[in-house]
Amino acid sequence: MNEFAGEYTEKHIYQEKEQTGSEIITYWIRDKLFMGLTFKEYFKSLITPLNVVAGLIVLAGAYLIAMRFLFRLSEVTESSNEQPWGLFLSWGLFIGVPFSASGFVIGTAVYIFGLKKYQPIVKNAILLGFLGYLFAVIFLMIDLGRPWRIYYPMIISFGTASIMFLVAWHVSLYLSVQLLEFSPSALAWLGARKLRKVAVGMTLMLTVFGVMLSTLHQAALSGMFLLAPGKLHPLWYTSYLPWLAFISAIGAAIALMIVVTKLSQVFLRERADEHYLSNLDNITLGLGKAASFVLFTYVGLRLISVTHESAWKYINTPFGHWFLVEITILGILPFLFYYGVQKKNVGIVQVSAALTMVGIIMNRLNISLIAFNWQLPNRELFYWKEFVVVIAVVTIEIIVYRWVVNRMPVLRQHPDYIGDEH
Amino acid sequence: MMNRRNFLKIGVSALAFGIAGSGKALATEDFAGNPDRLGMLSDTTRCIGCRRCEAACNKANNLPPPKKSFEDTSVFEEKRRPYVADVQSYTAVNRYTVDGKTVYRKVQCMHCDEPACVSACPVAAMKKSKEGPVVWDEKLCIGCRYCIVACPFYVPAFDYSSAFDPRIQKCFMCYKRISEGLVPACAEACPVEAITFGKRSDLIKTAKLRVWGEPDKYIDHVFGEEEAGGTGWLYISGVPFSELDFPMDVGTTSYPKLTKDFLSMVNITLVSWPALLGGFYLMHHKAHNEKSDKEGDKQ
Ligand code: SF4
Ligand code: SF4
């Protein structure tokens, strides 16, 4: 037992006695799953108003998802032949994946460029990335016409000329890479020392592999729309789409890390250690500087691309005005970040990061939903049921995230492994 | 930890990846096509809007009966796409009034030479058959609907109301009938020969002969000869194509070309990233080691 001591030792009341097999199992379960509480205590601790609300949302979502699988996609979505991809993919894939670049961005900074300063948030970044991809696949499963064939592009039949084929391969490979990248934290939790050592040893290789996969599929995600000139509004369609997607994914990941870092400071304080908490302001400022640079590049390239496609003539149309809203938000951000960093004002950097998330969500929503098939009249963007499903799945994602962070050393170092972090 | 040996290993496997990946680039190579591939020619100056092609198509493909009978001309009040709402049909005839003249246009899959839908499909369920029709394999389709996103003519449709067997629906140029030596159902049913079936190369000649023979009657353009890189279904018309809702923005580049550059980047990226990153790593790692060595010396 002592091997897993950590912070819950005080709960092990019967430590001295010889343990029977069933006791060992009970303790293990208590220690690992119920955070050191008995089942009853643990169950009681779960009943909080917030959890009840979350439970209700998940129930509603689960009901709708069941409807979709038992009856039809049109039961819960506004997808149609005029709008083949709806909110599930817009949110889960086109928005979810760029934000999940967090693992690869922070991982590269720490493990390849040796920016040790970001070490405290790297495990969190990888966990968020992993979950983002996992739930992107879950959204995809809900949306696919024949989800039971999801592995077909991997084994059964290869559409090698398809960008989606590329995305399918890369997302599945990268999901495995991220699972391995996160495994040291999980193995520390399980106390599998030897295995963990092996996993830590793979870090660099996995990071390099992750960069290869990420660059390509982040770019490829928007690249899928290269096939749809004329269908995607000219203010969004450009041959630069892949590169814009890649750069903005880095921006998205940095913004997400700044925001989550702030949230963890408020809501997950007791799961974090000094090493994590004391470094956050410094880290936030560093990330803010990077974000300023990345977004500046992004907005510049974006404006060039509009000129390149000679799309400025659409600026005085409803879509043009909508474009202006998006580009204005994204356009002021580099300066806002810069200002925040100059003034060493963590708050401004955090607000800018939240705004970046809004801007990039808007951008992806526009590309995949709002400005797509813009020439067709009367498109419904989404059905309220779709929205409920999205909220429910996101709620599950947050619950899973909390479950992991509550147990595994993500925001803290495991007492037994300090200095062994690579 | 990365040492030189591991670094080499990574480099070698990346190279292997790149070479394996170059098969990918080959697959997107230029389209030669079967010179004898089949096609169809629609002459909008001949079409009388009788909708017999629609009825024949419905029967040949065992589609559900339509809500309004095929004799009902009230359907012309709307501009129908073959699929509106849910899959009802593979083709639709629409009525237009241009300068007081009534013109009809049949809409269906264009059976592109290098189809966007085919290059979109991640499992190669959509295929340009050797014979010419663009066909779909229901045993492979995963229902991702990228083909619908990609098609510049807004053609393929998906069965949103089926949970267990959602099919992609579109005109298949009566692939089965063709293989049995029959003419597609619509061409057979047309009472005024507004639809001609044959070798695409012959159809282009026929189309041009008609246009040049009566230059006052026709617009001097064969829609589909070049559009979207060439389509198997061709149109000639007496009024500007733009008046008949033809998508005039499809251009003449074939759609697979739009993604070709990106796909051929794949190999370069796969090979260059590990080299670059490995270099960066060794650089700072070496600097770091030297520093700690020096620090060690001082002590
Ligand atoms: S018209 Fe559309 S569905 Fe038909 S072959 Fe061309 S791209 Fe494919
Ligand atoms: S829906 Fe089917 S046919 Fe269309 S691209 Fe996806 S897998 Fe291919």
Short mmCIF file of C-alpha atoms in Angstrom, two decimals, chain B:
data_model
loop_
_atom_site.label_atom_id
_atom_site.label_comp_id
_atom_site.label_asym_id
_atom_site.label_seq_id
_atom_site.Cartn_x
_atom_site.Cartn_y
_atom_site.Cartn_z
CA MET B 1 16.25 9.75 -24.12
CA MET B 2 17.42 10.55 -27.58
CA ASN B 3 20.85 9.45 -28.52
CA ARG B 4 22.40 9.42 -31.94
CA ARG B 5 21.36 5.86 -32.63
CA ASN B 6 17.72 6.49 -31.84
CA PHE B 7 17.84 9.60 -33.90
CA LEU B 8 19.05 7.65 -36.90
CA LYS B 9 16.34 5.09 -36.33
CA ILE B 10 13.69 7.77 -36.42
CA GLY B 11 15.19 9.21 -39.56
CA VAL B 12 15.17 5.86 -41.32
CA SER B 13 11.60 5.04 -40.41
CA ALA B 14 10.49 8.47 -41.54
CA LEU B 15 12.19 7.87 -44.85
CA ALA B 16 10.41 4.54 -45.19
CA PHE B 17 7.17 6.35 -44.46
CA GLY B 18 7.91 8.89 -47.13
CA ILE B 19 8.60 6.25 -49.72
CA ALA B 20 5.48 4.31 -48.81
CA GLY B 21 3.62 7.59 -49.01
CA SER B 22 4.78 8.34 -52.52
CA GLY B 23 2.34 5.68 -53.72
CA LYS B 24 -0.25 8.17 -52.60
CA ALA B 25 1.06 10.87 -54.90
CA LEU B 26 1.06 8.45 -57.79
CA ALA B 27 -2.58 7.66 -57.22
CA THR B 28 -3.49 11.27 -57.88
CA GLU B 29 -1.66 11.37 -61.16
CA ASP B 30 -3.25 12.83 -64.26
CA PHE B 31 -6.32 11.20 -65.65
CA ALA B 32 -6.04 9.37 -68.91
CA GLY B 33 -9.43 7.69 -68.89
CA ASN B 34 -10.84 5.05 -71.12
CA PRO B 35 -11.09 6.65 -74.59
CA ASP B 36 -14.25 4.65 -75.24
CA ARG B 37 -16.00 5.75 -72.08
CA LEU B 38 -19.71 6.30 -72.39
CA GLY B 39 -21.67 9.45 -71.84
CA MET B 40 -24.98 11.16 -72.46
CA LEU B 41 -25.98 14.25 -74.38
CA SER B 42 -28.95 16.38 -73.37
CA ASP B 43 -30.30 18.76 -75.97
CA THR B 44 -32.39 21.32 -74.12
CA THR B 45 -33.79 22.67 -77.39
CA ARG B 46 -35.51 19.35 -77.97
CA CYS B 47 -36.84 18.60 -74.50
CA ILE B 48 -40.62 19.07 -74.21
CA GLY B 49 -40.89 18.58 -70.45
CA CYS B 50 -42.98 15.41 -70.61
CA ARG B 51 -41.11 13.90 -67.64
CA ARG B 52 -41.12 10.44 -69.15
CA CYS B 53 -37.43 10.15 -68.39
CA GLU B 54 -38.24 10.73 -64.72
CA ALA B 55 -40.88 8.02 -64.78
CA ALA B 56 -38.59 5.57 -66.58
CA CYS B 57 -35.77 6.30 -64.13
CA ASN B 58 -38.07 5.74 -61.18
CA LYS B 59 -39.12 2.38 -62.56
CA ALA B 60 -35.69 1.21 -63.66
CA ASN B 61 -34.22 1.93 -60.24
CA ASN B 62 -37.16 0.62 -58.17
CA LEU B 63 -37.55 3.95 -56.40
CA PRO B 64 -40.57 4.71 -54.21
CA PRO B 65 -43.58 6.20 -56.05
CA PRO B 66 -43.47 10.00 -56.18
CA LYS B 67 -45.83 12.21 -54.17
CA LYS B 68 -47.12 13.83 -57.36
CA SER B 69 -47.65 11.73 -60.46
CA PHE B 70 -45.24 12.04 -63.36
CA GLU B 71 -47.97 13.64 -65.47
CA ASP B 72 -48.49 16.45 -62.98
CA THR B 73 -46.96 19.63 -64.40
CA SER B 74 -47.43 21.60 -61.18
CA VAL B 75 -44.00 20.30 -60.10
CA PHE B 76 -42.51 22.85 -62.51
CA GLU B 77 -43.47 25.65 -60.17
CA GLU B 78 -40.41 24.78 -58.15
CA LYS B 79 -36.86 24.29 -59.28
CA ARG B 80 -36.29 20.77 -58.09
CA ARG B 81 -33.03 19.13 -57.30
CA PRO B 82 -33.21 15.39 -57.73
CA TYR B 83 -33.03 14.82 -54.00
CA VAL B 84 -34.92 17.64 -52.30
CA ALA B 85 -35.95 16.77 -48.73
CA ASP B 86 -35.18 13.09 -48.98
CA VAL B 87 -34.27 10.82 -51.79
CA GLN B 88 -37.18 10.64 -54.17
CA SER B 89 -35.52 10.40 -57.51
CA TYR B 90 -32.23 10.34 -59.34
CA THR B 91 -33.24 12.94 -61.84
CA ALA B 92 -35.60 15.90 -62.22
CA VAL B 93 -36.73 18.05 -65.12
CA ASN B 94 -37.11 21.77 -64.43
CA ARG B 95 -38.89 24.44 -66.44
CA TYR B 96 -37.43 27.85 -67.20
CA THR B 97 -38.80 30.80 -69.07
CA VAL B 98 -36.08 32.69 -70.91
CA ASP B 99 -37.12 35.68 -73.05
CA GLY B 100 -40.63 34.29 -73.29
CA LYS B 101 -39.35 30.94 -74.46
CA THR B 102 -40.05 27.84 -72.36
CA VAL B 103 -36.99 25.69 -71.87
CA TYR B 104 -36.64 22.45 -69.93
CA ARG B 105 -33.52 21.09 -68.36
CA LYS B 106 -32.97 17.64 -66.95
CA VAL B 107 -30.78 17.47 -63.84
CA GLN B 108 -28.82 14.43 -62.68
CA CYS B 109 -25.26 13.32 -61.93
CA MET B 110 -22.85 14.61 -64.55
CA HIS B 111 -20.61 11.52 -64.44
CA CYS B 112 -17.51 13.68 -64.39
CA ASP B 113 -14.34 12.38 -66.02
CA GLU B 114 -12.39 13.11 -62.85
CA PRO B 115 -15.12 13.35 -60.28
CA ALA B 116 -14.84 15.39 -57.11
CA CYS B 117 -16.93 12.79 -55.32
CA VAL B 118 -14.50 10.02 -56.22
CA SER B 119 -11.46 11.91 -55.03
CA ALA B 120 -13.35 12.76 -51.82
CA CYS B 121 -14.31 9.25 -50.85
CA PRO B 122 -12.01 7.93 -48.10
CA VAL B 123 -12.84 4.30 -48.84
CA ALA B 124 -13.05 4.40 -52.63
CA ALA B 125 -16.73 3.49 -52.54
CA MET B 126 -17.33 6.02 -55.32
CA LYS B 127 -15.63 5.04 -58.53
CA LYS B 128 -15.40 6.17 -62.09
CA SER B 129 -16.09 2.92 -63.87
CA LYS B 130 -14.11 1.99 -66.93
CA GLU B 131 -17.32 2.16 -68.96
CA GLY B 132 -18.01 5.75 -67.91
CA PRO B 133 -20.73 5.86 -65.25
CA VAL B 134 -19.69 7.00 -61.77
CA VAL B 135 -20.77 4.17 -59.52
CA TRP B 136 -21.05 3.60 -55.79
CA ASP B 137 -20.32 0.47 -53.77
CA GLU B 138 -22.68 0.08 -50.87
CA LYS B 139 -20.48 -2.57 -49.31
CA LEU B 140 -17.74 0.00 -48.72
CA CYS B 141 -19.49 3.29 -48.03
CA ILE B 142 -19.10 4.50 -44.44
CA GLY B 143 -21.65 7.30 -44.80
CA CYS B 144 -19.26 10.20 -44.20
CA ARG B 145 -20.99 12.31 -46.87
CA TYR B 146 -17.80 13.96 -48.05
CA CYS B 147 -18.91 13.11 -51.60
CA ILE B 148 -21.95 15.33 -51.06
CA VAL B 149 -19.76 18.12 -49.74
CA ALA B 150 -17.41 17.86 -52.69
CA CYS B 151 -19.70 17.49 -55.70
CA PRO B 152 -19.78 20.85 -57.52
CA PHE B 153 -23.15 19.99 -59.06
CA TYR B 154 -24.88 19.29 -55.75
CA VAL B 155 -25.77 15.79 -56.86
CA PRO B 156 -25.24 12.91 -54.42
CA ALA B 157 -27.89 12.47 -51.76
CA PHE B 158 -27.92 10.57 -48.51
CA ASP B 159 -30.69 8.62 -46.89
CA TYR B 160 -30.99 10.59 -43.67
CA SER B 161 -34.09 8.66 -42.69
CA SER B 162 -32.41 5.27 -42.55
CA ALA B 163 -30.49 4.23 -39.44
CA PHE B 164 -29.19 0.89 -40.65
CA ASP B 165 -28.85 1.13 -44.39
CA PRO B 166 -28.39 4.74 -45.40
CA ARG B 167 -27.53 4.75 -49.06
CA ILE B 168 -25.87 7.32 -51.24
CA GLN B 169 -28.31 8.03 -54.03
CA LYS B 170 -27.64 9.48 -57.41
CA CYS B 171 -27.91 8.63 -61.06
CA PHE B 172 -25.62 5.72 -61.97
CA MET B 173 -26.27 6.03 -65.69
CA CYS B 174 -28.15 2.72 -65.42
CA TYR B 175 -24.86 0.94 -64.95
CA LYS B 176 -26.58 -2.42 -64.77
CA ARG B 177 -28.56 -1.90 -67.94
CA ILE B 178 -25.44 -0.71 -69.74
CA SER B 179 -23.55 -3.85 -68.74
CA GLU B 180 -26.39 -5.87 -70.19
CA GLY B 181 -26.09 -3.96 -73.44
CA LEU B 182 -29.18 -1.83 -72.88
CA VAL B 183 -29.55 1.92 -73.22
CA PRO B 184 -30.13 3.92 -69.99
CA ALA B 185 -33.83 4.06 -69.15
CA CYS B 186 -34.22 7.82 -69.61
CA ALA B 187 -32.64 7.85 -73.04
CA GLU B 188 -34.87 4.97 -74.08
CA ALA B 189 -38.02 6.66 -72.79
CA CYS B 190 -37.47 10.08 -74.31
CA PRO B 191 -39.98 10.52 -77.16
CA VAL B 192 -38.08 13.33 -78.89
CA GLU B 193 -34.50 12.10 -78.62
CA ALA B 194 -33.50 14.92 -76.33
CA ILE B 195 -31.21 12.45 -74.56
CA THR B 196 -28.59 10.59 -76.56
CA PHE B 197 -26.47 7.80 -75.18
CA GLY B 198 -23.13 6.80 -76.63
CA LYS B 199 -19.38 7.11 -76.56
CA ARG B 200 -18.42 10.44 -75.06
CA SER B 201 -16.06 11.23 -77.90
CA ASP B 202 -18.82 10.59 -80.45
CA LEU B 203 -21.30 12.65 -78.43
CA ILE B 204 -18.99 15.64 -78.50
CA LYS B 205 -18.89 15.41 -82.28
CA THR B 206 -22.67 15.05 -82.48
CA ALA B 207 -23.10 18.05 -80.21
CA LYS B 208 -20.75 20.20 -82.26
CA LEU B 209 -22.34 19.15 -85.53
CA ARG B 210 -25.72 20.24 -84.19
CA VAL B 211 -24.39 23.53 -82.87
CA TRP B 212 -22.48 24.36 -86.05
CA GLY B 213 -25.29 23.13 -88.25
CA GLU B 214 -27.75 25.59 -86.70
CA PRO B 215 -25.66 28.40 -85.21
CA ASP B 216 -28.75 30.59 -84.76
CA LYS B 217 -30.56 27.99 -82.75
CA TYR B 218 -27.74 27.05 -80.38
CA ILE B 219 -25.36 28.80 -78.03
CA ASP B 220 -21.84 27.99 -79.19
CA HIS B 221 -20.86 25.94 -76.19
CA VAL B 222 -21.02 22.30 -75.16
CA PHE B 223 -21.47 22.32 -71.42
CA GLY B 224 -19.43 19.52 -69.93
CA GLU B 225 -16.78 19.29 -72.60
CA GLU B 226 -14.38 21.16 -70.34
CA GLU B 227 -16.35 21.96 -67.21
CA ALA B 228 -14.87 20.54 -64.00
CA GLY B 229 -12.24 18.85 -66.12
CA GLY B 230 -14.84 17.33 -68.44
CA THR B 231 -18.06 15.53 -67.65
CA GLY B 232 -19.65 12.42 -69.09
CA TRP B 233 -23.03 14.11 -69.38
CA LEU B 234 -23.01 16.90 -71.95
CA TYR B 235 -25.55 19.64 -72.65
CA ILE B 236 -26.28 21.90 -75.55
CA SER B 237 -28.74 24.74 -75.32
CA GLY B 238 -30.45 27.54 -77.18
CA VAL B 239 -30.27 29.94 -74.26
CA PRO B 240 -27.32 30.89 -72.07
CA PHE B 241 -26.52 28.09 -69.65
CA SER B 242 -26.48 30.52 -66.75
CA GLU B 243 -30.23 31.09 -67.33
CA LEU B 244 -30.84 27.40 -66.72
CA ASP B 245 -29.14 27.31 -63.31
CA PHE B 246 -26.01 25.61 -64.60
CA PRO B 247 -23.24 26.25 -62.10
CA MET B 248 -21.05 28.62 -64.05
CA ASP B 249 -18.36 28.77 -61.38
CA VAL B 250 -17.09 25.21 -61.70
CA GLY B 251 -14.20 26.20 -63.95
CA THR B 252 -12.31 23.78 -66.15
CA THR B 253 -9.76 22.37 -63.72
CA SER B 254 -10.51 18.88 -62.61
CA TYR B 255 -11.42 18.72 -58.95
CA PRO B 256 -8.80 16.20 -57.84
CA LYS B 257 -6.19 18.77 -58.90
CA LEU B 258 -7.41 21.08 -56.14
CA THR B 259 -6.09 18.77 -53.47
CA LYS B 260 -3.18 17.31 -55.37
CA ASP B 261 -0.64 19.89 -54.25
CA PHE B 262 -1.60 19.39 -50.69
CA LEU B 263 -1.46 15.62 -50.88
CA SER B 264 1.96 15.66 -52.48
CA MET B 265 3.19 17.79 -49.56
CA VAL B 266 2.58 14.80 -47.34
CA ASN B 267 5.83 13.04 -48.15
CA ILE B 268 7.94 16.14 -47.79
CA THR B 269 6.44 16.85 -44.42
CA LEU B 270 6.86 13.32 -43.19
CA VAL B 271 10.52 13.30 -44.11
CA SER B 272 11.51 16.82 -43.16
CA TRP B 273 9.89 17.19 -39.75
CA PRO B 274 11.82 14.44 -37.97
CA ALA B 275 15.07 15.71 -39.42
CA LEU B 276 14.35 19.30 -38.42
CA LEU B 277 13.05 18.49 -34.98
CA GLY B 278 15.79 16.00 -34.30
CA GLY B 279 18.28 18.69 -35.24
CA PHE B 280 16.67 21.19 -32.89
CA TYR B 281 16.64 18.66 -30.14
CA LEU B 282 20.29 17.74 -30.53
CA MET B 283 21.22 21.41 -30.71
CA HIS B 284 19.70 22.48 -27.44
CA HIS B 285 20.48 19.17 -25.84
CA LYS B 286 24.13 19.46 -26.70
CA ALA B 287 24.26 23.06 -25.52
CA HIS B 288 22.60 21.96 -22.32
CA ASN B 289 25.06 19.11 -21.80
CA GLU B 290 28.06 21.31 -22.43
CA LYS B 291 26.73 23.79 -19.95
CA SER B 292 26.24 21.20 -17.27
CA ASP B 293 29.68 19.78 -18.04
CA LYS B 294 31.21 23.17 -17.43
CA GLU B 295 29.23 23.58 -14.27
CA GLY B 296 30.49 20.17 -13.24
CA ASP B 297 34.07 21.29 -13.86
CA LYS B 298 33.74 24.28 -11.62
CA GLN B 299 32.63 22.21 -8.70
#
